[in-house]
Amino acid sequence: MSIFEYNGSALVAMVGKNCFAIASDRRLGVQLQTIATDFQRISKIHDRLFLGLSGLATDAQTLYQRLVFRHKLYQLREERDMKPETFANLVSAILYEKRFGPYFCQPVIAGLGDEDKPFICTMDSIGAKELAKDFVVAGTASESLYGACESMFKQDMEPEDLFETVSQALLSSVDRDCLSGWGGHVYVVTPTEVKERILKGRMD
Amino acid sequence: MECVFGLVGNDFAVVAADTSAVHSILVHKSNEDKIMILDSHKLIAASGESGDRVQFTEYIQKNVALYQFRNGIPLTTAAAANFTRGELATALRKNPYFVNILLAGYDKETGPSLYYIDYIATLHKVDKGAFGYGSYFSLAMMDRHYHSGMTVEEAIDLVDKCIMEIRSRLVVAPPNFVIKIVDKDGAREYAWRESVKDATVASA
């Protein structure tokens, strides 16, 4: 079993009309055994920027702590929050620093940039950025997620529509992956509010 | 194989661990205490490589005591758990400790808590957790019988059910277990469950 599949994860981020959604599964496993069904994979960096980390849970926790540290320093120096594009560059640089002994994580970054334009991107474990205009996926269920998102995605969805689409794509994909699932965690972010919702899917 | 498990009750947390010290096919002793009292209101139940287990838990214990000496107040359970995870994570890519830890504690403000920390420094707050081959049996028993807000009697009854299950279904089942509890009155040994007593050595 690959080190990326040790804990199991599923992440997806999708762009809507002046909003974005980022969703993850809730399982924390150790290979075939499930340890917890309430694991948080998505963290808030600031009100308009969310980071999801798939892959090895220990590296996701270490990486999250390092990135929050860097962002807090940035906030102290610049007296403002980081733009999503800037943050993506920071994550990419931090991952490439460990080029020959990498963090076994695949991050998904989603945020609202200037003029409330949604920004999403993902990268591999050594920081190769993949910008997308529609959706990005990561984790053990990524192949199923690609298919589900490609068929369900529509341009310029309203927040409620976007929530439905992301939820259906996530739940149907994790149902085909034994290492991810046990519900879902969806954040829908608009310029005015952040809505966090928990999905109940097949609990296996 | 070493069995460690624990759960959170009404206003206490209980952990149980087997007490055999094994080297390959030889059982050195069957009354080895693997649950260390970290400080007045914290317990650390550890399983894994014996040298690492003793050295690492003692290192954590001494550093927790140092914090209390320096700052005049004890660490919270969450802080101690995060410190432990930090030490494991730092050592992970240099000289890893092969120790799995269940950290149980009681804080006046937040009540009882249990933290699952595995040897690659994955940290998660749980209501019930287990390590080792025994976890296949104890987690299943706890999934069936656990509910939040259990009394001490109910929890010990569940712990005994898990021990019985491990004894009857695990091929290399350890004969003896120790149970320790932590609540508002502190961390203390609750009971031993022995089915094989070490022969006492005659004095010279």
Short mmCIF file of C-alpha atoms in Angstrom, two decimals:
data_model
loop_
_atom_site.label_atom_id
_atom_site.label_comp_id
_atom_site.label_asym_id
_atom_site.label_seq_id
_atom_site.Cartn_x
_atom_site.Cartn_y
_atom_site.Cartn_z
CA MET A 1 0.00 0.00 0.00
CA SER A 2 1.32 3.44 -0.93
CA ILE A 3 2.14 5.93 1.83
CA PHE A 4 -0.46 8.29 0.32
CA GLU A 5 -3.13 5.67 0.94
CA TYR A 6 -2.18 4.95 4.57
CA ASN A 7 -4.87 7.13 6.15
CA GLY A 8 -7.37 7.53 3.29
CA SER A 9 -8.86 10.85 2.19
CA ALA A 10 -11.08 12.58 -0.35
CA LEU A 11 -11.07 16.30 -1.16
CA VAL A 12 -12.83 18.40 -3.76
CA ALA A 13 -13.10 22.14 -4.42
CA MET A 14 -15.46 23.70 -6.93
CA VAL A 15 -16.02 27.20 -8.30
CA GLY A 16 -19.45 28.82 -8.48
CA LYS A 17 -20.81 32.30 -9.19
CA ASN A 18 -18.78 34.59 -6.88
CA CYS A 19 -18.47 31.70 -4.46
CA PHE A 20 -16.64 28.43 -4.00
CA ALA A 21 -17.18 25.15 -2.16
CA ILE A 22 -14.59 22.90 -0.60
CA ALA A 23 -15.53 19.48 0.71
CA SER A 24 -13.83 16.48 2.31
CA ASP A 25 -14.66 13.09 3.72
CA ARG A 26 -14.44 12.43 7.48
CA ARG A 27 -12.64 9.11 7.83
CA LEU A 28 -9.33 8.71 9.59
CA GLY A 29 -8.00 5.20 9.08
CA VAL A 30 -4.85 3.19 9.55
CA GLN A 31 -4.82 1.08 6.40
CA LEU A 32 -7.85 -1.21 6.70
CA GLN A 33 -8.90 -0.12 10.21
CA THR A 34 -11.05 2.96 10.83
CA ILE A 35 -9.86 5.01 13.81
CA ALA A 36 -12.23 7.99 13.72
CA THR A 37 -15.19 9.26 11.74
CA ASP A 38 -14.89 12.93 12.59
CA PHE A 39 -11.47 13.87 11.24
CA GLN A 40 -11.11 17.45 9.98
CA ARG A 41 -9.26 17.68 6.70
CA ILE A 42 -10.16 21.26 5.79
CA SER A 43 -8.83 24.19 7.79
CA LYS A 44 -9.53 27.89 7.62
CA ILE A 45 -6.52 30.09 6.99
CA HIS A 46 -8.61 33.24 7.03
CA ASP A 47 -12.25 34.11 6.35
CA ARG A 48 -11.80 33.94 2.58
CA LEU A 49 -9.17 31.18 2.30
CA PHE A 50 -9.50 27.49 3.04
CA LEU A 51 -6.91 24.75 2.83
CA GLY A 52 -7.63 21.05 2.51
CA LEU A 53 -4.85 18.51 2.96
CA SER A 54 -5.17 14.95 1.74
CA GLY A 55 -2.66 12.14 2.12
CA LEU A 56 -0.71 11.16 5.23
CA ALA A 57 -2.47 12.64 8.27
CA THR A 58 0.68 13.31 10.29
CA ASP A 59 2.25 15.31 7.44
CA ALA A 60 -1.06 17.12 6.88
CA GLN A 61 -1.03 18.19 10.55
CA THR A 62 2.64 19.25 10.45
CA LEU A 63 2.16 21.12 7.17
CA TYR A 64 -0.97 22.86 8.45
CA GLN A 65 0.90 24.06 11.56
CA ARG A 66 3.79 25.40 9.45
CA LEU A 67 1.44 27.20 7.04
CA VAL A 68 -0.64 28.80 9.78
CA PHE A 69 2.62 29.97 11.37
CA ARG A 70 3.79 31.53 8.10
CA HIS A 71 0.42 33.16 7.49
CA LYS A 72 0.30 34.65 10.99
CA LEU A 73 3.79 36.14 10.47
CA TYR A 74 2.61 37.53 7.11
CA GLN A 75 -0.43 39.08 8.82
CA LEU A 76 1.82 40.74 11.41
CA ARG A 77 4.21 42.13 8.80
CA GLU A 78 1.73 43.11 6.06
CA GLU A 79 -1.23 43.94 8.33
CA ARG A 80 -3.57 42.12 5.96
CA ASP A 81 -4.62 38.60 4.95
CA MET A 82 -2.80 36.66 2.24
CA LYS A 83 -4.34 36.49 -1.19
CA PRO A 84 -5.18 32.94 -2.33
CA GLU A 85 -2.69 33.12 -5.22
CA THR A 86 0.08 34.18 -2.85
CA PHE A 87 -0.81 31.43 -0.40
CA ALA A 88 -0.72 28.85 -3.15
CA ASN A 89 2.79 29.99 -4.06
CA LEU A 90 3.79 29.74 -0.39
CA VAL A 91 2.47 26.17 -0.12
CA SER A 92 4.23 25.23 -3.34
CA ALA A 93 7.54 26.65 -2.09
CA ILE A 94 7.28 24.91 1.28
CA LEU A 95 6.56 21.58 -0.40
CA TYR A 96 9.44 21.93 -2.86
CA GLU A 97 11.85 22.71 0.01
CA LYS A 98 11.42 19.03 0.91
CA ARG A 99 11.94 17.85 -2.68
CA PHE A 100 14.09 14.85 -1.71
CA GLY A 101 12.22 13.95 1.47
CA PRO A 102 8.70 15.25 0.80
CA TYR A 103 5.57 15.71 2.86
CA PHE A 104 3.20 12.98 1.70
CA CYS A 105 0.29 15.36 1.18
CA GLN A 106 -1.72 16.73 -1.67
CA PRO A 107 -3.16 20.14 -0.78
CA VAL A 108 -6.31 21.72 -2.17
CA ILE A 109 -6.49 25.50 -1.81
CA ALA A 110 -9.70 27.46 -2.29
CA GLY A 111 -10.23 31.17 -1.68
CA LEU A 112 -11.87 34.40 -2.78
CA GLY A 113 -9.35 36.71 -4.41
CA ASP A 114 -9.59 40.32 -5.53
CA GLU A 115 -13.08 41.48 -6.50
CA ASP A 116 -14.48 38.32 -4.88
CA LYS A 117 -13.25 36.16 -7.72
CA PRO A 118 -13.07 32.52 -6.58
CA PHE A 119 -9.68 30.82 -6.82
CA ILE A 120 -8.99 27.10 -6.55
CA CYS A 121 -5.88 25.06 -7.08
CA THR A 122 -4.28 21.79 -6.13
CA MET A 123 -0.72 20.56 -6.24
CA ASP A 124 1.18 17.32 -5.94
CA SER A 125 3.35 16.41 -2.97
CA ILE A 126 6.34 18.38 -4.27
CA GLY A 127 4.46 21.56 -5.08
CA ALA A 128 3.56 21.35 -8.76
CA LYS A 129 0.58 23.71 -8.96
CA GLU A 130 -2.50 22.87 -10.97
CA LEU A 131 -4.81 25.86 -11.41
CA ALA A 132 -8.31 25.17 -12.60
CA LYS A 133 -11.33 27.25 -13.49
CA ASP A 134 -13.94 24.65 -12.55
CA PHE A 135 -12.93 22.05 -9.94
CA VAL A 136 -9.95 20.32 -8.35
CA VAL A 137 -9.80 16.98 -6.55
CA ALA A 138 -7.35 15.09 -4.32
CA GLY A 139 -7.08 11.95 -2.22
CA THR A 140 -7.59 8.23 -2.58
CA ALA A 141 -10.97 8.79 -4.23
CA SER A 142 -9.59 11.31 -6.74
CA GLU A 143 -10.23 9.22 -9.86
CA SER A 144 -13.90 8.76 -9.01
CA LEU A 145 -14.09 12.43 -8.05
CA TYR A 146 -12.75 13.51 -11.46
CA GLY A 147 -15.51 11.58 -13.19
CA ALA A 148 -18.28 12.72 -10.87
CA CYS A 149 -17.26 16.38 -10.99
CA GLU A 150 -16.78 16.42 -14.76
CA SER A 151 -20.30 15.15 -15.34
CA MET A 152 -22.08 17.17 -12.63
CA PHE A 153 -20.29 20.52 -12.98
CA LYS A 154 -22.00 23.54 -14.52
CA GLN A 155 -20.61 27.06 -14.89
CA ASP A 156 -21.78 29.86 -12.57
CA MET A 157 -23.78 27.87 -10.06
CA GLU A 158 -25.42 29.70 -7.18
CA PRO A 159 -24.25 28.73 -3.65
CA GLU A 160 -27.21 26.41 -2.98
CA ASP A 161 -26.81 24.64 -6.32
CA LEU A 162 -23.06 24.43 -5.79
CA PHE A 163 -23.58 22.81 -2.39
CA GLU A 164 -25.86 20.16 -3.91
CA THR A 165 -23.45 19.43 -6.74
CA VAL A 166 -20.35 19.18 -4.55
CA SER A 167 -22.16 17.00 -2.01
CA GLN A 168 -23.45 14.57 -4.63
CA ALA A 169 -20.06 14.37 -6.34
CA LEU A 170 -18.27 13.73 -3.04
CA LEU A 171 -20.69 11.14 -1.67
CA SER A 172 -20.94 9.14 -4.87
CA SER A 173 -17.15 9.08 -5.27
CA VAL A 174 -16.29 8.03 -1.71
CA ASP A 175 -18.85 5.25 -1.94
CA ARG A 176 -16.57 3.63 -4.51
CA ASP A 177 -13.49 3.98 -2.31
CA CYS A 178 -13.06 1.85 0.79
CA LEU A 179 -10.46 4.15 2.35
CA SER A 180 -12.56 7.32 2.40
CA GLY A 181 -16.09 8.16 3.43
CA TRP A 182 -17.99 8.05 6.73
CA GLY A 183 -19.81 11.25 5.86
CA GLY A 184 -18.74 14.58 4.43
CA HIS A 185 -17.77 18.08 5.46
CA VAL A 186 -18.75 20.88 3.06
CA TYR A 187 -17.86 24.57 3.28
CA VAL A 188 -19.63 26.96 0.89
CA VAL A 189 -17.98 30.37 0.95
CA THR A 190 -19.51 33.55 -0.45
CA PRO A 191 -18.19 37.12 0.02
CA THR A 192 -20.59 37.60 2.92
CA GLU A 193 -20.72 34.27 4.77
CA VAL A 194 -19.23 30.83 5.25
CA LYS A 195 -21.69 27.94 5.52
CA GLU A 196 -20.36 24.75 7.04
CA ARG A 197 -22.44 21.63 6.62
CA ILE A 198 -21.97 17.98 7.59
CA LEU A 199 -23.22 15.30 5.22
CA LYS A 200 -24.44 11.91 6.26
CA GLY A 201 -23.68 9.31 3.61
CA ARG A 202 -23.07 5.58 3.70
CA MET A 203 -21.36 4.99 7.01
CA ASP A 204 -18.94 2.35 5.85
CA MET B 1 1.17 -8.43 20.73
CA GLU B 2 0.59 -5.42 22.96
CA CYS B 3 -2.99 -4.41 23.65
CA VAL B 4 -3.84 -0.90 24.77
CA PHE B 5 -7.29 0.65 24.76
CA GLY B 6 -9.24 3.41 26.49
CA LEU B 7 -12.49 5.33 26.58
CA VAL B 8 -14.01 8.52 27.94
CA GLY B 9 -16.87 8.33 30.45
CA ASN B 10 -19.11 10.75 32.29
CA ASP B 11 -16.41 12.81 34.01
CA PHE B 12 -13.49 10.43 33.85
CA ALA B 13 -11.33 8.64 31.32
CA VAL B 14 -10.14 5.06 31.68
CA VAL B 15 -7.29 3.25 29.93
CA ALA B 16 -6.28 -0.39 30.06
CA ALA B 17 -3.09 -2.05 28.87
CA ASP B 18 -1.70 -5.56 28.87
CA THR B 19 1.26 -6.17 31.18
CA SER B 20 3.48 -8.63 29.39
CA ALA B 21 7.04 -7.76 28.39
CA VAL B 22 7.86 -9.99 25.42
CA HIS B 23 11.01 -10.60 23.38
CA SER B 24 10.28 -12.78 20.35
CA ILE B 25 8.84 -16.00 21.83
CA LEU B 26 9.92 -15.35 25.42
CA VAL B 27 7.76 -13.60 28.02
CA HIS B 28 10.21 -11.78 30.30
CA LYS B 29 7.57 -10.68 32.81
CA SER B 30 3.81 -10.42 33.05
CA ASN B 31 3.48 -7.47 35.39
CA GLU B 32 5.07 -4.68 33.35
CA ASP B 33 3.16 -1.43 33.89
CA LYS B 34 2.73 0.29 30.53
CA ILE B 35 0.50 3.11 31.75
CA MET B 36 2.57 5.97 33.09
CA ILE B 37 1.11 8.63 35.36
CA LEU B 38 2.22 11.73 33.50
CA ASP B 39 1.18 14.19 36.18
CA SER B 40 -1.58 14.50 38.76
CA HIS B 41 -4.38 14.42 36.16
CA LYS B 42 -2.91 12.70 33.10
CA LEU B 43 -2.20 9.13 32.06
CA ILE B 44 -0.11 7.97 29.14
CA ALA B 45 -0.72 4.40 27.95
CA ALA B 46 1.99 3.42 25.52
CA SER B 47 2.62 0.39 23.33
CA GLY B 48 5.40 -0.44 20.90
CA GLU B 49 9.17 -0.96 20.98
CA SER B 50 9.99 -1.43 24.68
CA GLY B 51 13.10 0.75 24.82
CA ASP B 52 11.42 3.58 22.90
CA ARG B 53 8.27 3.23 25.04
CA VAL B 54 10.07 3.72 28.36
CA GLN B 55 12.51 6.38 27.14
CA PHE B 56 9.96 8.43 25.23
CA THR B 57 7.26 8.43 27.91
CA GLU B 58 9.79 9.33 30.60
CA TYR B 59 11.04 12.17 28.39
CA ILE B 60 7.49 13.49 28.01
CA GLN B 61 6.84 13.08 31.74
CA LYS B 62 9.93 15.06 32.70
CA ASN B 63 9.18 17.83 30.20
CA VAL B 64 5.60 18.13 31.45
CA ALA B 65 6.96 18.45 35.01
CA LEU B 66 9.50 21.06 33.83
CA TYR B 67 6.69 23.16 32.33
CA GLN B 68 4.88 23.09 35.64
CA PHE B 69 8.01 24.12 37.55
CA ARG B 70 8.80 26.94 35.12
CA ASN B 71 5.29 28.32 34.74
CA GLY B 72 3.61 27.47 38.01
CA ILE B 73 0.60 25.87 36.35
CA PRO B 74 0.19 22.42 34.82
CA LEU B 75 -0.27 21.82 31.09
CA THR B 76 -3.78 21.04 29.85
CA THR B 77 -4.35 17.59 28.37
CA ALA B 78 -4.64 19.08 24.88
CA ALA B 79 -1.34 20.91 25.30
CA ALA B 80 0.42 17.79 26.57
CA ALA B 81 -0.98 15.80 23.64
CA ASN B 82 0.19 18.38 21.13
CA PHE B 83 3.62 18.52 22.76
CA THR B 84 3.89 14.74 22.54
CA ARG B 85 2.84 14.81 18.88
CA GLY B 86 5.40 17.54 18.20
CA GLU B 87 8.23 15.46 19.67
CA LEU B 88 7.18 12.40 17.66
CA ALA B 89 6.85 14.47 14.47
CA THR B 90 10.29 16.08 14.90
CA ALA B 91 11.93 12.71 15.43
CA LEU B 92 9.95 11.05 12.63
CA ARG B 93 12.30 11.81 9.76
CA LYS B 94 15.48 11.54 11.80
CA ASN B 95 15.27 8.82 14.41
CA PRO B 96 11.65 7.76 14.85
CA TYR B 97 10.15 6.47 18.08
CA PHE B 98 8.05 3.34 17.49
CA VAL B 99 5.58 4.11 20.27
CA ASN B 100 1.79 4.33 20.00
CA ILE B 101 0.17 6.43 22.72
CA LEU B 102 -3.25 6.94 24.26
CA LEU B 103 -3.14 10.06 26.41
CA ALA B 104 -6.01 10.37 28.89
CA GLY B 105 -6.49 13.41 31.06
CA TYR B 106 -8.93 15.44 33.12
CA ASP B 107 -9.06 19.24 33.02
CA LYS B 108 -11.21 21.29 35.38
CA GLU B 109 -12.56 23.49 32.57
CA THR B 110 -13.08 20.95 29.82
CA GLY B 111 -13.53 17.65 31.64
CA PRO B 112 -12.11 14.30 30.58
CA SER B 113 -10.43 13.73 27.21
CA LEU B 114 -8.60 10.98 25.35
CA TYR B 115 -6.05 11.53 22.58
CA TYR B 116 -4.95 8.94 20.04
CA ILE B 117 -1.32 9.50 18.96
CA ASP B 118 0.18 6.88 16.72
CA TYR B 119 3.89 6.30 16.11
CA ILE B 120 4.00 8.49 12.99
CA ALA B 121 2.58 11.38 15.04
CA THR B 122 -1.03 11.35 13.87
CA LEU B 123 -3.00 13.14 16.61
CA HIS B 124 -6.75 12.87 17.06
CA LYS B 125 -9.07 13.50 20.00
CA VAL B 126 -11.32 10.46 20.40
CA ASP B 127 -14.00 9.03 22.69
CA LYS B 128 -12.62 5.52 22.39
CA GLY B 129 -9.34 4.26 20.99
CA ALA B 130 -7.15 1.20 20.83
CA PHE B 131 -3.79 -0.05 19.49
CA GLY B 132 -2.36 -3.40 18.55
CA TYR B 133 -3.96 -6.68 17.46
CA GLY B 134 -6.25 -6.40 20.46
CA SER B 135 -7.76 -3.28 18.88
CA TYR B 136 -9.67 -5.42 16.36
CA PHE B 137 -11.59 -6.90 19.29
CA SER B 138 -11.69 -4.02 21.76
CA LEU B 139 -12.77 -1.40 19.20
CA ALA B 140 -15.56 -3.67 18.00
CA MET B 141 -16.76 -4.28 21.57
CA MET B 142 -16.62 -0.57 22.34
CA ASP B 143 -18.43 0.33 19.11
CA ARG B 144 -21.23 -1.96 20.22
CA HIS B 145 -21.53 -1.07 23.90
CA TYR B 146 -20.12 2.45 24.29
CA HIS B 147 -22.35 5.47 24.76
CA SER B 148 -21.38 8.94 25.92
CA GLY B 149 -21.71 9.69 29.62
CA MET B 150 -21.02 6.20 30.94
CA THR B 151 -20.63 5.72 34.70
CA VAL B 152 -17.47 4.19 36.15
CA GLU B 153 -19.25 0.86 36.72
CA GLU B 154 -20.52 0.74 33.13
CA ALA B 155 -17.10 1.70 31.74
CA ILE B 156 -15.21 -0.90 33.80
CA ASP B 157 -17.79 -3.47 32.74
CA LEU B 158 -17.06 -2.57 29.11
CA VAL B 159 -13.30 -2.73 29.73
CA ASP B 160 -13.78 -6.21 31.23
CA LYS B 161 -15.85 -7.26 28.21
CA CYS B 162 -12.99 -6.12 25.93
CA ILE B 163 -10.41 -7.99 28.03
CA MET B 164 -12.51 -11.16 27.90
CA GLU B 165 -12.84 -10.84 24.16
CA ILE B 166 -9.08 -10.37 23.71
CA ARG B 167 -8.35 -13.32 25.99
CA SER B 168 -10.69 -15.66 24.15
CA ARG B 169 -10.11 -14.60 20.54
CA LEU B 170 -6.50 -13.41 20.21
CA VAL B 171 -4.09 -16.28 19.57
CA VAL B 172 -1.20 -14.71 21.52
CA ALA B 173 -3.48 -13.12 24.08
CA PRO B 174 -1.66 -11.49 27.00
CA PRO B 175 -2.79 -12.99 30.33
CA ASN B 176 -2.76 -9.89 32.55
CA PHE B 177 -4.07 -6.33 32.24
CA VAL B 178 -3.83 -3.16 34.29
CA ILE B 179 -6.64 -0.58 34.36
CA LYS B 180 -6.01 3.04 35.33
CA ILE B 181 -8.52 5.85 35.65
CA VAL B 182 -8.30 9.66 35.69
CA ASP B 183 -11.01 11.97 37.02
CA LYS B 184 -11.33 15.16 39.04
CA ASP B 185 -9.59 13.46 41.97
CA GLY B 186 -6.55 12.63 39.89
CA ALA B 187 -4.91 9.81 37.99
CA ARG B 188 -4.62 6.49 39.76
CA GLU B 189 -4.46 2.76 39.31
CA TYR B 190 -7.94 1.24 39.35
CA ALA B 191 -7.39 -2.51 39.15
CA TRP B 192 -5.38 -5.40 37.75
CA ARG B 193 -6.98 -8.26 35.86
CA GLU B 194 -4.62 -11.17 36.32
CA SER B 195 -5.00 -14.70 35.13
CA VAL B 196 -1.33 -15.62 35.54
CA LYS B 197 0.64 -14.49 38.56
CA ASP B 198 4.41 -14.12 38.33
CA ALA B 199 6.12 -16.51 40.77
CA THR B 200 7.77 -14.52 43.55
CA VAL B 201 11.51 -14.98 43.86
CA ALA B 202 12.62 -16.47 47.18
CA SER B 203 14.84 -14.06 49.09
CA ALA B 204 18.50 -15.03 49.47
#
